[in-house]
Coordinates of C-alpha atoms in Angstrom, one line a residue:
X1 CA 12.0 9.4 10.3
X2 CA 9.4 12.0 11.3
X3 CA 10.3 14.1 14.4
X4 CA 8.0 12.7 17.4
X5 CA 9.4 15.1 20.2
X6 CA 7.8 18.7 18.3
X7 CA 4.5 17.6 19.2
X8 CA 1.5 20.5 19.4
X9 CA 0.7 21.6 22.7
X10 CA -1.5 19.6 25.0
X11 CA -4.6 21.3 24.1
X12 CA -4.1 20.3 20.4
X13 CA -3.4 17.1 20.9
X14 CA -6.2 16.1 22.7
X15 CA -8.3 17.8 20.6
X16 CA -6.9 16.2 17.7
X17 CA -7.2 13.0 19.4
X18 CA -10.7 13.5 20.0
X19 CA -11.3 14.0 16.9
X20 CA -9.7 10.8 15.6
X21 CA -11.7 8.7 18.0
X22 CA -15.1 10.3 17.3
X23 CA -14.0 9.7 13.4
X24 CA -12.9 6.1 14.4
X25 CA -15.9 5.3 15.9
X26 CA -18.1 6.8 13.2
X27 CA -16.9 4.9 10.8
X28 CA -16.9 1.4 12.7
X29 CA -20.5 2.3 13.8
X30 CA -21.5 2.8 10.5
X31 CA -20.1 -0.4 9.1
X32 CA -21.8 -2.6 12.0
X33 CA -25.0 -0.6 10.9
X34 CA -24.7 -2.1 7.7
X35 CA -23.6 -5.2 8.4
X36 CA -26.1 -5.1 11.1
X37 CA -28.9 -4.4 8.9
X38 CA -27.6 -7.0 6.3
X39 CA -28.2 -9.4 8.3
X40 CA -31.8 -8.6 10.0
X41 CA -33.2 -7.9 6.5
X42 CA -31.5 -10.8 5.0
X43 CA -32.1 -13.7 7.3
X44 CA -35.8 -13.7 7.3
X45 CA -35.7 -13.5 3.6
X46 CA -33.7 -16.0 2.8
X47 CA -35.0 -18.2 5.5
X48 CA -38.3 -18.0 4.0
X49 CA -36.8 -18.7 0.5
X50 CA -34.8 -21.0 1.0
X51 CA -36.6 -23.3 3.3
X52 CA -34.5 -24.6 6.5
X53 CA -32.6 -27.3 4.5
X54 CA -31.1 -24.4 1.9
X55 CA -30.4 -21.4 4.7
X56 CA -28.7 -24.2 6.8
X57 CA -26.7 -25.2 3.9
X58 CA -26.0 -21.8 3.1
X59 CA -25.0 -21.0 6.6
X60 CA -22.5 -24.0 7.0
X61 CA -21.1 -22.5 3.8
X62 CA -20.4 -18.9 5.3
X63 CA -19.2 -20.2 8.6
X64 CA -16.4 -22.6 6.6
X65 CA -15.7 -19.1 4.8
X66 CA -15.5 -17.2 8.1
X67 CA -12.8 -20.1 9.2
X68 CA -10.7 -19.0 6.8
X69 CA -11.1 -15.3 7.7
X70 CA -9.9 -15.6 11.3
X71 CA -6.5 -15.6 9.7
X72 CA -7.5 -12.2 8.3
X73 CA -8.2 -10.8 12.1
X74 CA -5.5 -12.6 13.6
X75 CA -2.4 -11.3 10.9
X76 CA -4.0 -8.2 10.8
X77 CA -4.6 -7.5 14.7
X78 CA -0.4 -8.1 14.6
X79 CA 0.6 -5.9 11.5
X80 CA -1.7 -2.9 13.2
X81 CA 0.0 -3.3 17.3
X82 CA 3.2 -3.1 15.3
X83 CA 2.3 -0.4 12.9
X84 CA 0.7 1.6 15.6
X85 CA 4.2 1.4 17.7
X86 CA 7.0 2.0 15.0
X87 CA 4.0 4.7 13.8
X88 CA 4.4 6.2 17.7
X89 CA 8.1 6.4 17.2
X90 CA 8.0 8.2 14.0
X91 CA 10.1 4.4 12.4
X92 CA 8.3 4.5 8.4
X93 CA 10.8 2.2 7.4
X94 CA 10.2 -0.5 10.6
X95 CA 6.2 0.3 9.3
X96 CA 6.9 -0.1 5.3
X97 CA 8.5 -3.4 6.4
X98 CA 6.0 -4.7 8.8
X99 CA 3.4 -4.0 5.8
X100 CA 5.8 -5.7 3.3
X101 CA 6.2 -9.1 5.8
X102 CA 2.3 -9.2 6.3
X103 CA 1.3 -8.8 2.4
X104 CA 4.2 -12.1 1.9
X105 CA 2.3 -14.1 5.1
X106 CA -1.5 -13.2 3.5
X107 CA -0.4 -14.2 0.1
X108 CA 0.3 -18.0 1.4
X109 CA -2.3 -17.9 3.7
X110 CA -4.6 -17.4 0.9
X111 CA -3.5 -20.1 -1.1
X112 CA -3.7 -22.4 1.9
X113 CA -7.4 -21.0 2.4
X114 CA -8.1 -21.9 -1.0
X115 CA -6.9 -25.0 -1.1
X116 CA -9.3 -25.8 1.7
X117 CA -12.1 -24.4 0.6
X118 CA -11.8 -26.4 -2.8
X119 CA -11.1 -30.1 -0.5
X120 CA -14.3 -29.1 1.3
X121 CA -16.5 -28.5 -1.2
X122 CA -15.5 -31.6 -3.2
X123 CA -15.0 -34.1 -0.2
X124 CA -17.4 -32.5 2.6
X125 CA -20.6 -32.0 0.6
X126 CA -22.4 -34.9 2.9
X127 CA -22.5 -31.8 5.0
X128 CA -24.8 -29.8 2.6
X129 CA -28.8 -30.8 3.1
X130 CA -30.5 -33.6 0.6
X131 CA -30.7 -31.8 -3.2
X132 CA -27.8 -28.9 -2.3
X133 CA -24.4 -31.2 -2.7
X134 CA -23.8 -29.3 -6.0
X135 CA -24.3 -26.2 -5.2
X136 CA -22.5 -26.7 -1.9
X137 CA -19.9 -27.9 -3.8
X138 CA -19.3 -25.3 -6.7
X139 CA -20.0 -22.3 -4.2
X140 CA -17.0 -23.3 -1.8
X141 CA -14.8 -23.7 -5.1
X142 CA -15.7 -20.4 -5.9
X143 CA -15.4 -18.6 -2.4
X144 CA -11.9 -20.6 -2.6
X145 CA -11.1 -18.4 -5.4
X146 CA -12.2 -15.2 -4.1
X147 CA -10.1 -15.7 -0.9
X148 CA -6.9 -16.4 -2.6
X149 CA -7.6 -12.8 -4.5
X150 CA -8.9 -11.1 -1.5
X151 CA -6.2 -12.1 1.4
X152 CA -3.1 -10.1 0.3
X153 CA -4.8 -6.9 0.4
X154 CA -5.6 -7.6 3.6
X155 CA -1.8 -6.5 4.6
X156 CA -3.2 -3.4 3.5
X157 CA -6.2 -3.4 6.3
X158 CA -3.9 -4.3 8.7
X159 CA -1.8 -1.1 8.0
X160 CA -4.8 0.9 8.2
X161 CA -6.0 -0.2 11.9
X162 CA -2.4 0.4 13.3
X163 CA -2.3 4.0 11.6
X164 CA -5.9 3.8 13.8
X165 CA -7.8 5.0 10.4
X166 CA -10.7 2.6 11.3
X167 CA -13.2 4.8 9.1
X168 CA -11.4 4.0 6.1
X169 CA -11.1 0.5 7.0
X170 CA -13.9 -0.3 8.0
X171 CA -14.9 1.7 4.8
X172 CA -14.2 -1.8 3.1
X173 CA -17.1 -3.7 5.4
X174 CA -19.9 -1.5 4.5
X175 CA -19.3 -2.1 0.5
X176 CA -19.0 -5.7 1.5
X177 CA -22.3 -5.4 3.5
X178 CA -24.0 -3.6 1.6
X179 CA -23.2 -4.9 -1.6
X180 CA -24.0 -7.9 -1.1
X181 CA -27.2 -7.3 0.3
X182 CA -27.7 -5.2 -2.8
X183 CA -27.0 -8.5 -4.8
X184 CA -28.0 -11.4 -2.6
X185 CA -32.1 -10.0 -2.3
X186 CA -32.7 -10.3 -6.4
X187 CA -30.4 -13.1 -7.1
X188 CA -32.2 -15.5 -4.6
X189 CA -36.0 -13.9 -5.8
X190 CA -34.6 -15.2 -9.1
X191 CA -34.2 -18.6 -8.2
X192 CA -29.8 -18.3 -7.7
X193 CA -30.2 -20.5 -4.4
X194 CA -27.4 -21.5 -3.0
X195 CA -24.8 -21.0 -5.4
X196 CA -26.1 -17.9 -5.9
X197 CA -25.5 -16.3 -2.9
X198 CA -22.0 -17.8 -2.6
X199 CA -20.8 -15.9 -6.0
X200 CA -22.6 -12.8 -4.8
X201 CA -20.6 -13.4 -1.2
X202 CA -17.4 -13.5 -3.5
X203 CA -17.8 -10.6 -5.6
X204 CA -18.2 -8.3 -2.8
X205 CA -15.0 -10.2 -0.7
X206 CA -12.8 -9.2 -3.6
X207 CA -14.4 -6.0 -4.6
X208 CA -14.1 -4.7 -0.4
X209 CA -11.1 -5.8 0.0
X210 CA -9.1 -3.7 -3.2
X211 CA -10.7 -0.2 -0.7
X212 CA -7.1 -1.3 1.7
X213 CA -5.4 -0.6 -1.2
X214 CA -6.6 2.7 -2.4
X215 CA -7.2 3.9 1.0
X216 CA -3.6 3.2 2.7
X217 CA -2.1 5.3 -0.5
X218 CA -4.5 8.0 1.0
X219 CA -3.5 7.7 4.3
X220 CA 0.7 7.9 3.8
X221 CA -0.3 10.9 1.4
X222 CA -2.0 12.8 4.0
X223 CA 1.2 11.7 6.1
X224 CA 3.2 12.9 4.2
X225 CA 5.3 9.2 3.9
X226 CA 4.6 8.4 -0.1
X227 CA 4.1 5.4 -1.5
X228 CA 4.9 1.5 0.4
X229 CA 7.9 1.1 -2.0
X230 CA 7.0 -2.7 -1.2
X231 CA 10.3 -4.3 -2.3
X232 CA 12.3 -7.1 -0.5
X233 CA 10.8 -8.9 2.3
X234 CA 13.0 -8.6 5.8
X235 CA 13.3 -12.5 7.5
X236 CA 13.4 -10.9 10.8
X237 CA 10.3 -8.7 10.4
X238 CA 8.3 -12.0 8.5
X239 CA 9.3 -14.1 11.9
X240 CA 8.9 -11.1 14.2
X241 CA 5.2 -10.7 12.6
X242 CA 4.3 -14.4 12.5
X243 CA 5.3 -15.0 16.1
X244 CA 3.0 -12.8 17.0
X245 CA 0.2 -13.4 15.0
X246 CA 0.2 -16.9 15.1
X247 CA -1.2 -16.2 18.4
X248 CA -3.9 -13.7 17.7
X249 CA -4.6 -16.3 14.4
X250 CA -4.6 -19.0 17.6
X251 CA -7.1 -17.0 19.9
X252 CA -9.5 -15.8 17.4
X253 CA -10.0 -19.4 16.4
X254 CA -10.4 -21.1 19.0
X255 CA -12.4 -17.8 19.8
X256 CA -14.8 -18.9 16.6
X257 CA -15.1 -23.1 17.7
X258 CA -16.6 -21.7 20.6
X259 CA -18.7 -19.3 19.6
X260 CA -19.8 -19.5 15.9
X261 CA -18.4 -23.0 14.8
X262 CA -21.9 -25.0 16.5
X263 CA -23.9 -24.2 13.0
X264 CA -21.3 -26.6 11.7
X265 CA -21.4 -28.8 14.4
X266 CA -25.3 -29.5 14.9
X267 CA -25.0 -30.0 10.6
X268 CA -22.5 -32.6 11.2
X269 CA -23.8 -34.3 14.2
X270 CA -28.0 -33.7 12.9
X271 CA -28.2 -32.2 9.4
X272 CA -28.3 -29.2 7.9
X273 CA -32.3 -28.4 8.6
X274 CA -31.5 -29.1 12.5
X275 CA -28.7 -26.3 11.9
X276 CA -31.1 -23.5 10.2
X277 CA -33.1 -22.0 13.1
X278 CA -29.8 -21.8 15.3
X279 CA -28.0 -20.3 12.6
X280 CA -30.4 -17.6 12.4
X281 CA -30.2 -17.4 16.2
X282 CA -27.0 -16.5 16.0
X283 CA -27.8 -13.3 13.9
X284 CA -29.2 -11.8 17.2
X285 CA -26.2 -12.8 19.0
X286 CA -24.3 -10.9 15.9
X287 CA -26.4 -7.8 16.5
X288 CA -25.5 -7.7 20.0
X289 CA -21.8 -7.6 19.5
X290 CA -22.3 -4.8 16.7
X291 CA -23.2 -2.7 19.7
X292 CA -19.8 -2.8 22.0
X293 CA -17.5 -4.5 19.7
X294 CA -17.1 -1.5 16.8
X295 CA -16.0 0.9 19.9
X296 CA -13.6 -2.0 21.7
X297 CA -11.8 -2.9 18.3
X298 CA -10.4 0.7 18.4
X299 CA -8.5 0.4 21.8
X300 CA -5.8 -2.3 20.2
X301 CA -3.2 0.2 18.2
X302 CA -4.3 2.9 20.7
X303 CA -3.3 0.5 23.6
X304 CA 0.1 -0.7 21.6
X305 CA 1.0 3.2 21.0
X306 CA 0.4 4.0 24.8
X307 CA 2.6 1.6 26.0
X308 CA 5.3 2.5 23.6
X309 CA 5.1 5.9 25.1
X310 CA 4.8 4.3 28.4
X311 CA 1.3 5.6 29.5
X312 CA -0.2 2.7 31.1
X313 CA -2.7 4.8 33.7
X314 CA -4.1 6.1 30.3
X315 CA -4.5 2.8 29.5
X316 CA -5.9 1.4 32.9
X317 CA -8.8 4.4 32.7
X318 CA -9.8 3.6 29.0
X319 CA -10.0 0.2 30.0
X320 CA -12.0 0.8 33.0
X321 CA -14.7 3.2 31.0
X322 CA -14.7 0.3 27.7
X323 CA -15.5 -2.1 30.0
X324 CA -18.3 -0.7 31.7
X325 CA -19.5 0.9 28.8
X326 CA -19.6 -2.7 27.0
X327 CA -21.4 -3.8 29.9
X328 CA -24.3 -1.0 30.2
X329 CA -24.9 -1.6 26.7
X330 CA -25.5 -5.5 26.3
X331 CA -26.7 -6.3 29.6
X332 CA -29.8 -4.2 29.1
X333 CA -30.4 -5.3 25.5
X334 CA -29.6 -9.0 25.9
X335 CA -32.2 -9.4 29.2
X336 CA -34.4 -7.9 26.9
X337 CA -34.0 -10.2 23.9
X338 CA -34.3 -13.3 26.4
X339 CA -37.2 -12.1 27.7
X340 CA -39.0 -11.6 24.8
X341 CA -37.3 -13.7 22.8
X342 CA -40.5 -16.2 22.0
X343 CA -42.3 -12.5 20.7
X344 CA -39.1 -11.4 18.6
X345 CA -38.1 -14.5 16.6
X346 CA -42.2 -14.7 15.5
X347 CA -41.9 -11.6 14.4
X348 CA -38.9 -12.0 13.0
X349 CA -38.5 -15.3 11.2
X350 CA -42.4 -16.1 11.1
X351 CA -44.2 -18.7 13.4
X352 CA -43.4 -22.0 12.0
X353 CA -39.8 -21.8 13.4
X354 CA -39.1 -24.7 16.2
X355 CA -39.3 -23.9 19.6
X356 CA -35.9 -25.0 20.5
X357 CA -35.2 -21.6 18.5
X358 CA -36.3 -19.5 21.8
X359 CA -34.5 -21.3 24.5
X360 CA -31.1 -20.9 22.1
X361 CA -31.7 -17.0 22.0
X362 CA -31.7 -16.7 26.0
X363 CA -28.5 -18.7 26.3
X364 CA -26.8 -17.1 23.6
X365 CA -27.6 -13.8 25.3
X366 CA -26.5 -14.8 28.4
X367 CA -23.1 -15.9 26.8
X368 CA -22.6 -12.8 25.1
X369 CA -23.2 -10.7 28.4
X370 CA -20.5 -12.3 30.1
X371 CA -18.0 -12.7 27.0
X372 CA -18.6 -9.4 25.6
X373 CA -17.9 -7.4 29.0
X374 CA -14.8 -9.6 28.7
X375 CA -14.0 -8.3 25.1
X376 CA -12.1 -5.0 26.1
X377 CA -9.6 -6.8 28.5
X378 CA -9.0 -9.2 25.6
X379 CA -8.4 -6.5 23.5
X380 CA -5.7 -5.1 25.4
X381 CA -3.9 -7.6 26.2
X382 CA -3.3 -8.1 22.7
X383 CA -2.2 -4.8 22.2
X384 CA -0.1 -4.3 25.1
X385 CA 1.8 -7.7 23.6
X386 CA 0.5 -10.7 26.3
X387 CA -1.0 -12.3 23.2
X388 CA 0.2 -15.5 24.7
X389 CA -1.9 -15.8 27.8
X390 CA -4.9 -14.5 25.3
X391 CA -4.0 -17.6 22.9
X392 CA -3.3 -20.5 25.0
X393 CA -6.8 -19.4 27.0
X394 CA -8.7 -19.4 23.5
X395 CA -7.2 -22.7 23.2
X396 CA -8.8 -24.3 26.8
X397 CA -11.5 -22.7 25.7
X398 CA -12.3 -23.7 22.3
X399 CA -11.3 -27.0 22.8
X400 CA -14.0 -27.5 25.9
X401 CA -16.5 -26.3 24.2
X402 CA -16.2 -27.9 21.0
X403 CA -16.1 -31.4 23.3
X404 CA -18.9 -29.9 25.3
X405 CA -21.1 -28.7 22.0
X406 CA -20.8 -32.4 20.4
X407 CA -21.8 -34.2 23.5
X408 CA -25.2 -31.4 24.0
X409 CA -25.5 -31.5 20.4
X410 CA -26.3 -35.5 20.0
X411 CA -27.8 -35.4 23.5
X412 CA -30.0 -32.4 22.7
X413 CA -29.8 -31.3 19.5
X414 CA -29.2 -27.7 18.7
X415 CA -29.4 -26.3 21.9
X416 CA -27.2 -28.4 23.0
X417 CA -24.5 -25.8 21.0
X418 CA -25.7 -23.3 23.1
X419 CA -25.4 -24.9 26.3
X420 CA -21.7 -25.5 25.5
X421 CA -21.3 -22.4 25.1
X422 CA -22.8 -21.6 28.1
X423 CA -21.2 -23.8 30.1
X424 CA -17.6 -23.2 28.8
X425 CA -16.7 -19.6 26.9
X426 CA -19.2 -17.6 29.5
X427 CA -17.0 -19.6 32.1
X428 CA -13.9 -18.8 31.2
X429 CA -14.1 -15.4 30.3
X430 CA -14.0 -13.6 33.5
X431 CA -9.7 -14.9 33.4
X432 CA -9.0 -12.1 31.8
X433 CA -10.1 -9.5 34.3
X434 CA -7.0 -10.4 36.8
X435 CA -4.7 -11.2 33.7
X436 CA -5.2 -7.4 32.3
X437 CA -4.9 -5.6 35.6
X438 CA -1.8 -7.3 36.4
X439 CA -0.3 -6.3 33.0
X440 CA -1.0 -3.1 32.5
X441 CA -0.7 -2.6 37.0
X442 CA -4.1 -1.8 38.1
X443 CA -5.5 -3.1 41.0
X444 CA -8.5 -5.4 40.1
X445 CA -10.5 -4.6 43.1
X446 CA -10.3 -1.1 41.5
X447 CA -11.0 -2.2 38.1
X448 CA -14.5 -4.1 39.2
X449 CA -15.7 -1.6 41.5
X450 CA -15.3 1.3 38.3
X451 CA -16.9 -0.8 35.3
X452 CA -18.6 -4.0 36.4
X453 CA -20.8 -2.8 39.5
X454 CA -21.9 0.6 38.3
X455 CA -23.0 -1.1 35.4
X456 CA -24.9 -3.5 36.6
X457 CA -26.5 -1.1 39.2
X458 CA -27.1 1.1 36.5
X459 CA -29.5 -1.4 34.3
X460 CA -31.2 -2.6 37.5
X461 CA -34.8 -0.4 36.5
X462 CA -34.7 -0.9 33.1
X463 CA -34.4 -4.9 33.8
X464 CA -37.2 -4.3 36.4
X465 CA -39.7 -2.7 33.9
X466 CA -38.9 -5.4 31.6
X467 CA -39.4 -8.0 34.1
X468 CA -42.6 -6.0 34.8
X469 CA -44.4 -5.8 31.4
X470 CA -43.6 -9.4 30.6
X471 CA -45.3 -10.6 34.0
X472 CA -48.6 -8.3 33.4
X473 CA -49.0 -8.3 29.3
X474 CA -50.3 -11.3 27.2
X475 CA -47.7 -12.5 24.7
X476 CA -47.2 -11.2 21.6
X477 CA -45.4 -8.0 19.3
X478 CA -47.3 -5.7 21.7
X479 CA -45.6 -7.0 24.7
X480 CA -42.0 -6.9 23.5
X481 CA -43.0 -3.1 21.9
X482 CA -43.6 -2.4 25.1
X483 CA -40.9 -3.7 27.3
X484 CA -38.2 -3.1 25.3
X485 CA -39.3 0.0 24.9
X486 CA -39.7 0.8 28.7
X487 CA -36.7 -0.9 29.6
X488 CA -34.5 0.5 27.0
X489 CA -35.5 3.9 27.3
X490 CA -34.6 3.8 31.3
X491 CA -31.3 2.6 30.3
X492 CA -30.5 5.0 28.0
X493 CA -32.1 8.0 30.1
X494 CA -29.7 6.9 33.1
X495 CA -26.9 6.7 30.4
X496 CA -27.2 9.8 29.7
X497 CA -27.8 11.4 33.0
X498 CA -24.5 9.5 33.8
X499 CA -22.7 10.9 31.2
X500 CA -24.2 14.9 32.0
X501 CA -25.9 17.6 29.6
X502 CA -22.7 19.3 28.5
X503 CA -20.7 16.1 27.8
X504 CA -23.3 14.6 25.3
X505 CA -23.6 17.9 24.0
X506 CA -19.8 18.2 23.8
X507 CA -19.7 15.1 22.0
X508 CA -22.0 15.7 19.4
X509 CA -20.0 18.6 18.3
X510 CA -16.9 16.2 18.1
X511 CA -18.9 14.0 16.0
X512 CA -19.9 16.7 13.7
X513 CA -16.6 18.4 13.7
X514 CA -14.9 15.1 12.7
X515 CA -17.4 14.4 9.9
X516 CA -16.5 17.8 8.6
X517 CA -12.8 17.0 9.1
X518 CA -10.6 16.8 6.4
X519 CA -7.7 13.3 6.2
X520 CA -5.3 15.5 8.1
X521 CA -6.6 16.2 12.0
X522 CA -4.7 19.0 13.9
X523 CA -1.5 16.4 15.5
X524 CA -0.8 14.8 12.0
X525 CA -0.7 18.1 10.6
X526 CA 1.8 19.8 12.6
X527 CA 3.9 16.8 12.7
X528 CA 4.2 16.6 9.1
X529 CA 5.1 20.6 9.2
X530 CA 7.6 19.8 12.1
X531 CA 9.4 17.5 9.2

């Protein structure tokens, strides 16, 4: 057991810290870019080549893929809280164990996901579009595959987040994203379809996910710790991690019904074709998160190793400034992508695409507003261990808005999805403002008045010149160049002013400093000196 109580001196330690964070969030920045950019350069391509009827299919068979993934988030959200504790207590064995009980857990998981993917793609191929049953069919057999390959080394991942080395995990999504963009753009050109893309989407699952491996080694090296020594499995650790996760696995399920599972629903309910232009109106929704969500992910071991040392003010101020900061980035952004949203999917995905296609975009923006200011008081709750309230409200709200999304959907067709969304997860999320301040003890009126007013104050003139341009310009790419433009540009020029000269300044030279910075930072090297 390493020595926690010779720690460096104050200065160190938040320097060191710094640096961690501004690695952190370099790294998940950098993997949303790519998956980010994946997706914007893929999704008009592919919807061109494939047609509506083959990009739906396609997309029902990477949101049955995704299903099977939340088990990834969920397992690994509860191996990193506890990592990141025993970690903060200096406990490698309680750490090698937790590790050894999560690689057991994703190993069945990952037959069970197989085994699911195979029964879907042989008995739920009436959900692929007219001439696609095969390739449905063949491609979920082979994802099935990939994901009983890929899950175990998940364990790994997990291990990663809780010793809160986000660039090298997040390492493993940008050779995923890019890779198989790399892959996807010349297989389709070729004529691959379908079943091409979903052996291009398995190849780069299994090839990410053996980065956890090689990258954990690293990290215990640079610790100091040596190898996992993964032996015996402890009962007590397997039931203590299960317990957990179940509930994360729970929450970011139900989490996905009622948010990402409507592509599946408007292809059961309509067809596949009716499912194409939503599914591509769910990219932008996907861009959107990339902006807030990369930063937020980071606060669940930090929140978990807080509380162990018992620093809940610390965790009440990063809350606050996560929250606000989630909020001055999307709102601005998402009023601009619903109000020019008729200009930016032309532009984007050509102008045959239906109209329904622009009145989805504006709700989905105004979802994501409210459920992504929501995100960081999620997050921490998690990691401060009420993953029980966070579950059994994922459950209300998936279930809702799965009832809500079939009724819409057969009453309205795709945007009916939207509209249950709207109308259920946008709802619902502001719960877990009073649920957050009362664990971690900080007043809510507090809370609000810190993040969610000076936010919204703060993207008032950029909504206004927005609001401005599209009342005096003619449709078209010039008027969304030129509001988003205006708009954004105010935001970020009050951002900044907010933030001051020296601190931007200041934080360049921690991003520079920790791209220069070696494995070890300045805490993890003195501990390891201290023993």
């Amino acid at each position: 057991m390493r020595d926690r109580d010779e720690r460096p001196q104050k200065g160190s330690h938040g320097a060191g810290e710094r640096r961690r964070l501004a690695r952190n969030a370099l790294g998940s920045y950098g993997a949303r870019a790519v998956v980010g950019f994946s997706a914007l350069a893929l999704t008009p391509f592919l919807y061109r080549k494939l047609g509506a009827a083959g990009f739906g299919t396609w997309s029902v068979i990477y949101t049955i893929a995704t299903v099977f993934s939340l088990f990834e988030v969920g397992y690994a959200q509860g191996i990193a809280k506890f990592v990141a504790e025993y970690d903060a207590r200096g406990e490698d064995g309680e750490v090698r164990a937790t590790i050894r009980a999560g690689l057991v857990a994703f190993a069945v998981i990952g037959l069970v996901a197989a085994v699911g993917c195979v029964l879907l793609g042989v008995f739920g191929d009436g959900l692929a579009a007219a001439g696609s049953a095969a390739a449905f069919r063949t491609g979920l057999i082979v994802l099935g595959l990939a994901v009983l390959i890929r899950f175990p080394l998940v364990a790994y991942g997990g291990g990663l987040q809780g010793y809160q080395r986000y660039d090298l995990f997040y390492l493993s999504d940008i050779v995923l994203g890019a890779s198989f963009t790399i892959a996807a753009i010349p297989v389709v050109a070729l004529g691959g379809g379908v079943l091409g893309l979903s052996i291009c989407w398995a190849a780069a699952l299994v090839g990410s996910a053996l980065l956890y491996r090689v990258n954990i080694a690293r990290v215990r090296r640079s610790l100091g710790l040596g190898s996992l020594r993964l032996r015996s499995v402890q009962t007590s650790r397997g039931w203590s991690l299960a317990s957990f996760s179940g509930f994360t696995v729970l929450s970011e399920s139900m989490t996905f019904v009622a948010q990402r599972m409507d592509t599946v629903i408007i292809a059961a309910v309509r067809d596949a074709a009716t499912a194409g232009p939503y599914a591509a109106a769910i990219k932008l929704q996907s861009g959107l998160q990339a902006m807030t969500t990369p930063f937020v992910n980071l606060m669940l071991p930090m929140a978990s190793e807080l509380q162990a040392r018992g620093e809940n003010d610390t965790i009440g101020r990063r809350l606050t400034l996560a929250t606000r900061v989630s909020l001055q980035m999307t709102l601005p952004v998402a009023a601009g992508l619903a109000l020019f949203a008729e200009d930016v999917v032309k532009l984007w995905l050509g102008h045959d695409v239906p109209q329904t296609t622009f009145s989805i975009v504006v709700v989905l923006m105004a979802v994501q507003t409210v459920t992504l200011t929501a995100f960081p008081s999620q997050t921490v709750l998690v990691g401060v261990g009420r993953v029980r309230i966070v579950g059994l409200l994922a459950v209300v709200e998936g279930i809702s808005n799965l009832g809500a999304s079939i009724a819409l959907v057969s009453a309205y067709g795709a945007i009916g999805a939207a509209l249950g969304s709207l109308f259920t997860s946008a709802v619902l999320a502001p719960v877990k403002f009073p649920l957050v301040c009362e664990a971690i003890g900080l007043r809510l009126r507090r809370f609000l008045g810190a993040s969610i007013v000076p936010s919204i104050l703060s993207s008032l003139p950029g909504l206004a010149a927005m609001v401005l341009v599209r009342a005096t310009m003619g449709s078209g790419f010039a008027q969304a160049f030129v509001g988003l433009t205006a708009g954004l540009g105010i935001s970020l020029l009050i951002g900044l002013g907010q933030i001051g000269p020296a601190r931007v300044s200041g934080l360049a030279r921690e991003l520079l400093s920790a791209r220069n910075q070696p494995s070890v930072d300045a805490e993890t090297q003195a501990l390891v000196e201290a023993g």
